[in-house]
Short mmCIF file of C-alpha atoms in Angstrom, two decimals:
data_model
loop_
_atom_site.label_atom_id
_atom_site.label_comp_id
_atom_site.label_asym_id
_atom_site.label_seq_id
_atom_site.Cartn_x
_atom_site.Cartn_y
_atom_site.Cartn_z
CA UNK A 1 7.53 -15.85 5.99
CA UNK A 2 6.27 -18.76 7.76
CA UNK A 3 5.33 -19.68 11.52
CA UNK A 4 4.70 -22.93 12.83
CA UNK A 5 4.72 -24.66 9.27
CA UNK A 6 1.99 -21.99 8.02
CA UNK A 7 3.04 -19.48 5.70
CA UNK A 8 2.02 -15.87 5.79
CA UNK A 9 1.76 -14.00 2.54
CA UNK A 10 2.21 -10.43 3.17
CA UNK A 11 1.44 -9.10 -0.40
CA UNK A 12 1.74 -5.03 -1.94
CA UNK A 13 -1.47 -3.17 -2.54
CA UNK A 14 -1.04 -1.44 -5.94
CA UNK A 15 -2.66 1.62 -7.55
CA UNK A 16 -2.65 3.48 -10.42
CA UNK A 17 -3.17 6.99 -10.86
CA UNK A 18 -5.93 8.46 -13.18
CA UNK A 19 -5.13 11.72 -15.02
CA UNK A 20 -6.57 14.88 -16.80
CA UNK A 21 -5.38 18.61 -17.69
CA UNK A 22 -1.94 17.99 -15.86
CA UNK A 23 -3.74 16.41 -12.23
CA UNK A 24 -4.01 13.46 -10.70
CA UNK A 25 -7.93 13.05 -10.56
CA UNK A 26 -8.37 9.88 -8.77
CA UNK A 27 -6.31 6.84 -7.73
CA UNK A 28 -7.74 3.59 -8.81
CA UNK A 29 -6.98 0.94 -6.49
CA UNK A 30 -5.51 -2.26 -9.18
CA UNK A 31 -4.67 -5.13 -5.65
CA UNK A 32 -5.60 -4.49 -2.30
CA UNK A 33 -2.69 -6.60 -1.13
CA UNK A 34 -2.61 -8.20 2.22
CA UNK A 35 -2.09 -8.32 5.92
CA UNK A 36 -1.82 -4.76 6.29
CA UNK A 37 -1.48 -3.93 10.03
CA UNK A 38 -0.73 0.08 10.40
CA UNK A 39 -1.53 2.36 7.24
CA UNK A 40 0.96 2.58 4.75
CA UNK A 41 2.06 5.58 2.91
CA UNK A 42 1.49 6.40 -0.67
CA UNK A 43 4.01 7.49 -2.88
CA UNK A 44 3.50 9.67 -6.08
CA UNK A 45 6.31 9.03 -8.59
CA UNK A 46 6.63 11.34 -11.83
CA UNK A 47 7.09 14.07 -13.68
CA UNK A 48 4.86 16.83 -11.60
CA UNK A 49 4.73 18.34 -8.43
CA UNK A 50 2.70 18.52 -5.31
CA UNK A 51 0.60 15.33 -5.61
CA UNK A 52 -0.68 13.78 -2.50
CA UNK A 53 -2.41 10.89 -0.88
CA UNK A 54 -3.39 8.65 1.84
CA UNK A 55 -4.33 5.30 2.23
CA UNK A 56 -7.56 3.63 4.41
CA UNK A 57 -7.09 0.05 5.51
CA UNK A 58 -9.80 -2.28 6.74
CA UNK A 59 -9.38 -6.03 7.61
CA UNK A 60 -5.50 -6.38 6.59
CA UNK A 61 -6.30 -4.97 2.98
CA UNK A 62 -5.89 -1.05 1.21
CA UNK A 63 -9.78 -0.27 0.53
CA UNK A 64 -9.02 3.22 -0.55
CA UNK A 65 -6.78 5.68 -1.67
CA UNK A 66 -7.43 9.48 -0.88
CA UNK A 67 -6.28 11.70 -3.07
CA UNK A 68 -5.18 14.95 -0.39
CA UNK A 69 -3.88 16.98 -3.63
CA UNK A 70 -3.77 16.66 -7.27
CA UNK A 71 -0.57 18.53 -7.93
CA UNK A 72 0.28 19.73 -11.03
CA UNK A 73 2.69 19.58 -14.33
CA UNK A 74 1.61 15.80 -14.79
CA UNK A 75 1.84 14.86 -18.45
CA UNK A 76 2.19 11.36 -18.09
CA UNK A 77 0.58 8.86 -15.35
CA UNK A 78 3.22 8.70 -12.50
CA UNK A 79 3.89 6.02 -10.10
CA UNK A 80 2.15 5.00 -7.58
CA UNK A 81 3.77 2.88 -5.01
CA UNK A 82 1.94 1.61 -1.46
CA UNK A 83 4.51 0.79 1.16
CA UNK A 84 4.48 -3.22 2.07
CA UNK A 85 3.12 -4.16 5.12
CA UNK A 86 4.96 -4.52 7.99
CA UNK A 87 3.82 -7.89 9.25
CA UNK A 88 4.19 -8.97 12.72
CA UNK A 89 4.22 -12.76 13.29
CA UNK A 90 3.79 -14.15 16.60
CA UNK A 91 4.33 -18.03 16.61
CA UNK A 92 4.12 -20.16 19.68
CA UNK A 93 7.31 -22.26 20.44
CA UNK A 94 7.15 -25.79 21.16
CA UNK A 95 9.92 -27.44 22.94
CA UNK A 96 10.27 -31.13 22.83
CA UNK A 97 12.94 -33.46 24.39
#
């Protein structure tokens, strides 16, 4: 996206998901991504139930990952996906004749 010639790089936070005994422990943050302007959800992808978490923003960018619930029947790592931001862009308009 770009406004007024200057581009804005809204950019994915990414996570993976840290496991033991068939739970998710923890959720390692990997990128914080960029220009984050509401919380986005976190999805838990896999092969297991239950799992949940939340996400805590702070200047545009995913500083942490809560895990709500481990879940269960996780014998792999699953997925995690971060939604994209939803960037607003406000440019000014210039009108010349």
């Amino acid at each position: 996206m770009s406004c007024n010639g200057n581009s804005v790089n809204a950019k994915r936070a990414s996570a993976i998901a840290i496991i033991r005994n068939g739970s998710i422990k923890n959720i390692k943050i990997i990128d914080n991504g960029m220009h984050y302007s509401k919380v986005p959800r976190v999805y838990i992808r896999g092969l297991g139930k239950g799992a949940r978490a939340s996400a805590k923003i702070s200047n545009g960018k995913v500083i942490a990952i809560n895990l709500i619930n481990g879940g269960s029947g996780y014998n792999s790592t699953p997925t995690i996906i971060i939604e994209k931001p939803q960037v607003n862009i406000h440019c000014n308009l210039c009108w010349k004749k």
